[in-house]
Amino acid sequence: MTSSHHRPITLTVDIGGQGIKGRTFRDPGAPVSARIRVKTPRPARHGPVLDALVGLIEKLRPFDRVTIGFPGVVVGGVVQSAPNLDGRWKGVPLQERVSERIGAPVRIINDADMQGFGAIEGRGVEMIITFGTGMGAAMFVDGRLFPNLELGHHPFEKGKTYEERLGQAALDTIGKAQWNRRLVRAVSLLQRIFNFDTLYIGGGNARCIKTKLPDNVVIVKNEIALSGGVRLWQPPSS
Ligand code: BGC
């Protein structure tokens, strides 16, 4: 049935610390299905997460191909790290495992990289940072991704990393007002380091932003995380 469509249907899945979300699209701006969410199994070891992932994917047929955004470093479809999940993930060939189980082509990339594809215009230096359980970051030059940036684990201030200062645990501890002040300092530091043309801020906790940010900083809706997964299959524009 799916092959009779003119344009293929892409299912994109976003694995988060709290939930696994999925939706099908014909184009980045044209969803086919509703967005479906299941809870991330806890402890989030690779076996139960794979089963939850496959369960969600099966609910979203029909589709022709699948993109998965993963909350850690992914190289060539193989997981290298998963700081906010549990157990041993390094070396898990998740792309191949999912593809075998569902019988469709799968591409898996870092979650912030996927979200970035949903946000960018494709011109100049564009950066995205995402706030959820962890802090994600991705960088693009004229639409080309620099993969697995992992800025969240770099030192920010007071001997702590960006993720330690601005991740979910920090927000829960310090509250929104102080978190917003930290965010302003982080944005200003990132501007000085990367000289981006535009910085996008996404992830579930972007909704906690109540502060004024510079004009080249854009808060994006969480939904773009999923639409970004469609772009991965589109040829780069010339
Ligand atoms: C991980 C990143 C991920 C981010 C958001 C960080 O802890 O190291 O790979 O993009 O969390 O999920």
PDB file of C-alpha atoms in Angstrom, residues 8-175:
ATOM      1  CA  PRO A   8       7.070   8.100   0.847  1.00  0.00           C
ATOM      2  CA  ILE A   9       5.840   8.247   4.418  1.00  0.00           C
ATOM      3  CA  THR A  10       8.498   8.727   7.083  1.00  0.00           C
ATOM      4  CA  LEU A  11       7.908   7.689  10.670  1.00  0.00           C
ATOM      5  CA  THR A  12       9.993   9.690  13.081  1.00  0.00           C
ATOM      6  CA  VAL A  13      10.555   8.686  16.684  1.00  0.00           C
ATOM      7  CA  ASP A  14      12.089  10.728  19.482  1.00  0.00           C
ATOM      8  CA  ILE A  15      13.470   8.819  22.473  1.00  0.00           C
ATOM      9  CA  GLY A  16      13.458  10.968  25.602  1.00  0.00           C
ATOM     10  CA  GLY A  17      14.221  10.347  29.249  1.00  0.00           C
ATOM     11  CA  GLN A  18      10.492  10.389  30.089  1.00  0.00           C
ATOM     12  CA  GLY A  19       8.680   9.417  26.911  1.00  0.00           C
ATOM     13  CA  ILE A  20       9.123   7.925  23.444  1.00  0.00           C
ATOM     14  CA  LYS A  21       7.145   9.887  20.867  1.00  0.00           C
ATOM     15  CA  GLY A  22       6.345   9.033  17.260  1.00  0.00           C
ATOM     16  CA  ARG A  23       4.443  10.411  14.282  1.00  0.00           C
ATOM     17  CA  THR A  24       4.294   9.784  10.540  1.00  0.00           C
ATOM     18  CA  PHE A  25       4.824  12.488   7.919  1.00  0.00           C
ATOM     19  CA  ARG A  26       4.685  12.804   4.176  1.00  0.00           C
ATOM     20  CA  ASP A  27       6.690  16.051   4.323  1.00  0.00           C
ATOM     21  CA  PRO A  28       8.220  17.846   7.313  1.00  0.00           C
ATOM     22  CA  GLY A  29       5.190  20.129   7.548  1.00  0.00           C
ATOM     23  CA  ALA A  30       2.601  17.493   6.632  1.00  0.00           C
ATOM     24  CA  PRO A  31       1.930  14.956   9.372  1.00  0.00           C
ATOM     25  CA  VAL A  32      -0.093  11.884   8.424  1.00  0.00           C
ATOM     26  CA  SER A  33      -0.800  10.388  11.841  1.00  0.00           C
ATOM     27  CA  ALA A  34      -1.386  11.855  15.276  1.00  0.00           C
ATOM     28  CA  ARG A  35       1.550  12.044  17.666  1.00  0.00           C
ATOM     29  CA  ILE A  36       1.720   8.967  19.879  1.00  0.00           C
ATOM     30  CA  ARG A  37       3.659   8.745  23.128  1.00  0.00           C
ATOM     31  CA  VAL A  38       4.589   5.829  25.341  1.00  0.00           C
ATOM     32  CA  LYS A  39       6.490   5.994  28.609  1.00  0.00           C
ATOM     33  CA  THR A  40      10.219   5.323  28.483  1.00  0.00           C
ATOM     34  CA  PRO A  41      10.663   2.049  30.403  1.00  0.00           C
ATOM     35  CA  ARG A  42      12.540   2.428  33.696  1.00  0.00           C
ATOM     36  CA  PRO A  43      15.216   1.328  34.175  1.00  0.00           C
ATOM     37  CA  ALA A  44      15.809   2.324  30.543  1.00  0.00           C
ATOM     38  CA  ARG A  45      18.025  -0.596  29.514  1.00  0.00           C
ATOM     39  CA  HIS A  46      18.404  -1.357  25.842  1.00  0.00           C
ATOM     40  CA  GLY A  47      16.206  -4.501  25.795  1.00  0.00           C
ATOM     41  CA  PRO A  48      13.036  -2.914  27.250  1.00  0.00           C
ATOM     42  CA  VAL A  49      13.601   0.331  25.310  1.00  0.00           C
ATOM     43  CA  LEU A  50      13.928  -1.644  22.053  1.00  0.00           C
ATOM     44  CA  ASP A  51      10.661  -3.467  22.822  1.00  0.00           C
ATOM     45  CA  ALA A  52       8.856  -0.193  23.645  1.00  0.00           C
ATOM     46  CA  LEU A  53      10.240   1.363  20.476  1.00  0.00           C
ATOM     47  CA  VAL A  54       9.078  -1.505  18.277  1.00  0.00           C
ATOM     48  CA  GLY A  55       5.660  -1.476  19.993  1.00  0.00           C
ATOM     49  CA  LEU A  56       5.232   2.222  19.222  1.00  0.00           C
ATOM     50  CA  ILE A  57       6.445   1.815  15.640  1.00  0.00           C
ATOM     51  CA  GLU A  58       3.984  -1.029  14.983  1.00  0.00           C
ATOM     52  CA  LYS A  59       1.098   1.245  16.054  1.00  0.00           C
ATOM     53  CA  LEU A  60       2.079   3.815  13.452  1.00  0.00           C
ATOM     54  CA  ARG A  61       1.943   1.745  10.273  1.00  0.00           C
ATOM     55  CA  PRO A  62       1.841   2.358   7.346  1.00  0.00           C
ATOM     56  CA  PHE A  63       5.203   3.997   6.669  1.00  0.00           C
ATOM     57  CA  ASP A  64       8.121   3.456   4.293  1.00  0.00           C
ATOM     58  CA  ARG A  65      11.071   4.366   6.498  1.00  0.00           C
ATOM     59  CA  VAL A  66      11.921   5.360  10.039  1.00  0.00           C
ATOM     60  CA  THR A  67      14.131   8.021  11.655  1.00  0.00           C
ATOM     61  CA  ILE A  68      14.980   7.711  15.344  1.00  0.00           C
ATOM     62  CA  GLY A  69      16.365  10.549  17.456  1.00  0.00           C
ATOM     63  CA  PHE A  70      18.433   9.065  20.285  1.00  0.00           C
ATOM     64  CA  PRO A  71      19.488  10.893  23.497  1.00  0.00           C
ATOM     65  CA  GLY A  72      23.202  10.160  23.152  1.00  0.00           C
ATOM     66  CA  VAL A  73      26.059   9.886  20.680  1.00  0.00           C
ATOM     67  CA  VAL A  74      25.266   7.722  17.646  1.00  0.00           C
ATOM     68  CA  VAL A  75      27.848   6.917  14.970  1.00  0.00           C
ATOM     69  CA  GLY A  76      26.938   4.833  11.933  1.00  0.00           C
ATOM     70  CA  GLY A  77      23.753   3.561  13.580  1.00  0.00           C
ATOM     71  CA  VAL A  78      25.634   2.332  16.668  1.00  0.00           C
ATOM     72  CA  VAL A  79      25.069   3.911  20.098  1.00  0.00           C
ATOM     73  CA  GLN A  80      28.187   5.312  21.768  1.00  0.00           C
ATOM     74  CA  SER A  81      26.634   6.862  24.887  1.00  0.00           C
ATOM     75  CA  ALA A  82      23.293   7.321  26.627  1.00  0.00           C
ATOM     76  CA  PRO A  83      23.876   9.457  29.726  1.00  0.00           C
ATOM     77  CA  ASN A  84      20.214   9.715  30.704  1.00  0.00           C
ATOM     78  CA  LEU A  85      19.216   6.103  30.048  1.00  0.00           C
ATOM     79  CA  ASP A  86      20.254   3.055  32.102  1.00  0.00           C
ATOM     80  CA  GLY A  87      22.544   0.097  31.725  1.00  0.00           C
ATOM     81  CA  ARG A  88      25.085  -0.599  29.013  1.00  0.00           C
ATOM     82  CA  TRP A  89      24.285   1.086  25.713  1.00  0.00           C
ATOM     83  CA  LYS A  90      27.746   1.549  24.214  1.00  0.00           C
ATOM     84  CA  GLY A  91      28.096  -0.600  21.113  1.00  0.00           C
ATOM     85  CA  VAL A  92      24.374  -1.388  20.718  1.00  0.00           C
ATOM     86  CA  PRO A  93      23.693  -1.445  16.930  1.00  0.00           C
ATOM     87  CA  LEU A  94      20.247   0.061  17.460  1.00  0.00           C
ATOM     88  CA  GLN A  95      19.663   1.012  13.828  1.00  0.00           C
ATOM     89  CA  GLU A  96      20.175  -2.580  12.668  1.00  0.00           C
ATOM     90  CA  ARG A  97      18.208  -4.080  15.574  1.00  0.00           C
ATOM     91  CA  VAL A  98      15.135  -1.924  14.923  1.00  0.00           C
ATOM     92  CA  SER A  99      15.356  -2.407  11.164  1.00  0.00           C
ATOM     93  CA  GLU A 100      15.453  -6.212  11.560  1.00  0.00           C
ATOM     94  CA  ARG A 101      12.448  -6.202  13.873  1.00  0.00           C
ATOM     95  CA  ILE A 102      10.239  -3.971  11.726  1.00  0.00           C
ATOM     96  CA  GLY A 103      11.455  -4.871   8.229  1.00  0.00           C
ATOM     97  CA  ALA A 104      11.935  -1.283   7.028  1.00  0.00           C
ATOM     98  CA  PRO A 105      14.929   1.045   6.544  1.00  0.00           C
ATOM     99  CA  VAL A 106      15.900   2.917   9.715  1.00  0.00           C
ATOM    100  CA  ARG A 107      18.230   5.849  10.348  1.00  0.00           C
ATOM    101  CA  ILE A 108      19.184   6.792  13.842  1.00  0.00           C
ATOM    102  CA  ILE A 109      20.870  10.019  14.910  1.00  0.00           C
ATOM    103  CA  ASN A 110      21.354  12.113  18.025  1.00  0.00           C
ATOM    104  CA  ASP A 111      18.065  13.653  19.226  1.00  0.00           C
ATOM    105  CA  ALA A 112      19.316  17.263  19.138  1.00  0.00           C
ATOM    106  CA  ASP A 113      20.696  16.699  15.634  1.00  0.00           C
ATOM    107  CA  MET A 114      17.254  15.461  14.541  1.00  0.00           C
ATOM    108  CA  GLN A 115      15.487  18.352  16.220  1.00  0.00           C
ATOM    109  CA  GLY A 116      17.889  20.774  14.558  1.00  0.00           C
ATOM    110  CA  PHE A 117      16.893  19.495  11.132  1.00  0.00           C
ATOM    111  CA  GLY A 118      13.326  20.481  11.994  1.00  0.00           C
ATOM    112  CA  ALA A 119      14.310  24.003  13.047  1.00  0.00           C
ATOM    113  CA  ILE A 120      16.962  25.290  10.658  1.00  0.00           C
ATOM    114  CA  GLU A 121      16.578  27.477   7.574  1.00  0.00           C
ATOM    115  CA  GLY A 122      19.726  26.042   5.978  1.00  0.00           C
ATOM    116  CA  ARG A 123      21.653  29.311   5.749  1.00  0.00           C
ATOM    117  CA  GLY A 124      24.664  30.492   7.726  1.00  0.00           C
ATOM    118  CA  VAL A 125      25.675  29.212  11.128  1.00  0.00           C
ATOM    119  CA  GLU A 126      22.670  27.844  12.959  1.00  0.00           C
ATOM    120  CA  MET A 127      22.768  26.230  16.357  1.00  0.00           C
ATOM    121  CA  ILE A 128      20.123  24.508  18.437  1.00  0.00           C
ATOM    122  CA  ILE A 129      20.119  23.686  22.122  1.00  0.00           C
ATOM    123  CA  THR A 130      17.403  21.534  23.691  1.00  0.00           C
ATOM    124  CA  PHE A 131      16.260  21.327  27.285  1.00  0.00           C
ATOM    125  CA  GLY A 132      14.640  18.202  28.668  1.00  0.00           C
ATOM    126  CA  THR A 133      16.023  15.514  30.927  1.00  0.00           C
ATOM    127  CA  GLY A 134      19.431  16.338  29.445  1.00  0.00           C
ATOM    128  CA  MET A 135      20.702  19.227  27.379  1.00  0.00           C
ATOM    129  CA  GLY A 136      21.211  18.588  23.677  1.00  0.00           C
ATOM    130  CA  ALA A 137      23.047  20.725  21.137  1.00  0.00           C
ATOM    131  CA  ALA A 138      23.603  20.704  17.402  1.00  0.00           C
ATOM    132  CA  MET A 139      25.334  22.923  14.923  1.00  0.00           C
ATOM    133  CA  PHE A 140      24.737  23.465  11.188  1.00  0.00           C
ATOM    134  CA  VAL A 141      26.609  25.440   8.559  1.00  0.00           C
ATOM    135  CA  ASP A 142      24.509  26.222   5.466  1.00  0.00           C
ATOM    136  CA  GLY A 143      22.288  23.299   6.424  1.00  0.00           C
ATOM    137  CA  ARG A 144      25.108  20.801   6.896  1.00  0.00           C
ATOM    138  CA  LEU A 145      25.240  19.121  10.270  1.00  0.00           C
ATOM    139  CA  PHE A 146      28.261  18.858  12.522  1.00  0.00           C
ATOM    140  CA  PRO A 147      27.079  15.659  14.266  1.00  0.00           C
ATOM    141  CA  ASN A 148      27.175  14.715  17.959  1.00  0.00           C
ATOM    142  CA  LEU A 149      28.245  18.101  19.328  1.00  0.00           C
ATOM    143  CA  GLU A 150      27.646  17.051  22.993  1.00  0.00           C
ATOM    144  CA  LEU A 151      27.985  20.568  24.287  1.00  0.00           C
ATOM    145  CA  GLY A 152      25.878  19.679  27.346  1.00  0.00           C
ATOM    146  CA  HIS A 153      28.801  17.889  28.937  1.00  0.00           C
ATOM    147  CA  HIS A 154      31.267  20.740  28.491  1.00  0.00           C
ATOM    148  CA  PRO A 155      32.127  23.042  31.407  1.00  0.00           C
ATOM    149  CA  PHE A 156      29.818  26.052  31.742  1.00  0.00           C
ATOM    150  CA  GLU A 157      30.342  27.765  35.098  1.00  0.00           C
ATOM    151  CA  LYS A 158      31.199  26.985  38.719  1.00  0.00           C
ATOM    152  CA  GLY A 159      32.989  23.799  37.635  1.00  0.00           C
ATOM    153  CA  LYS A 160      29.705  22.328  36.354  1.00  0.00           C
ATOM    154  CA  THR A 161      28.597  21.407  32.858  1.00  0.00           C
ATOM    155  CA  TYR A 162      25.743  23.021  30.903  1.00  0.00           C
ATOM    156  CA  GLU A 163      23.621  19.939  31.543  1.00  0.00           C
ATOM    157  CA  GLU A 164      24.358  19.933  35.272  1.00  0.00           C
ATOM    158  CA  ARG A 165      23.459  23.647  35.474  1.00  0.00           C
ATOM    159  CA  LEU A 166      20.464  23.649  33.098  1.00  0.00           C
ATOM    160  CA  GLY A 167      19.116  20.078  32.812  1.00  0.00           C
ATOM    161  CA  GLN A 168      15.916  18.800  34.406  1.00  0.00           C
ATOM    162  CA  ALA A 169      17.532  18.050  37.776  1.00  0.00           C
ATOM    163  CA  ALA A 170      18.885  21.622  38.027  1.00  0.00           C
ATOM    164  CA  LEU A 171      15.538  23.138  37.051  1.00  0.00           C
ATOM    165  CA  ASP A 172      13.790  21.061  39.735  1.00  0.00           C
ATOM    166  CA  THR A 173      16.316  22.199  42.337  1.00  0.00           C
ATOM    167  CA  ILE A 174      16.652  25.912  41.590  1.00  0.00           C
ATOM    168  CA  GLY A 175      13.250  26.795  40.137  1.00  0.00           C
TER     169      GLY A 175
END
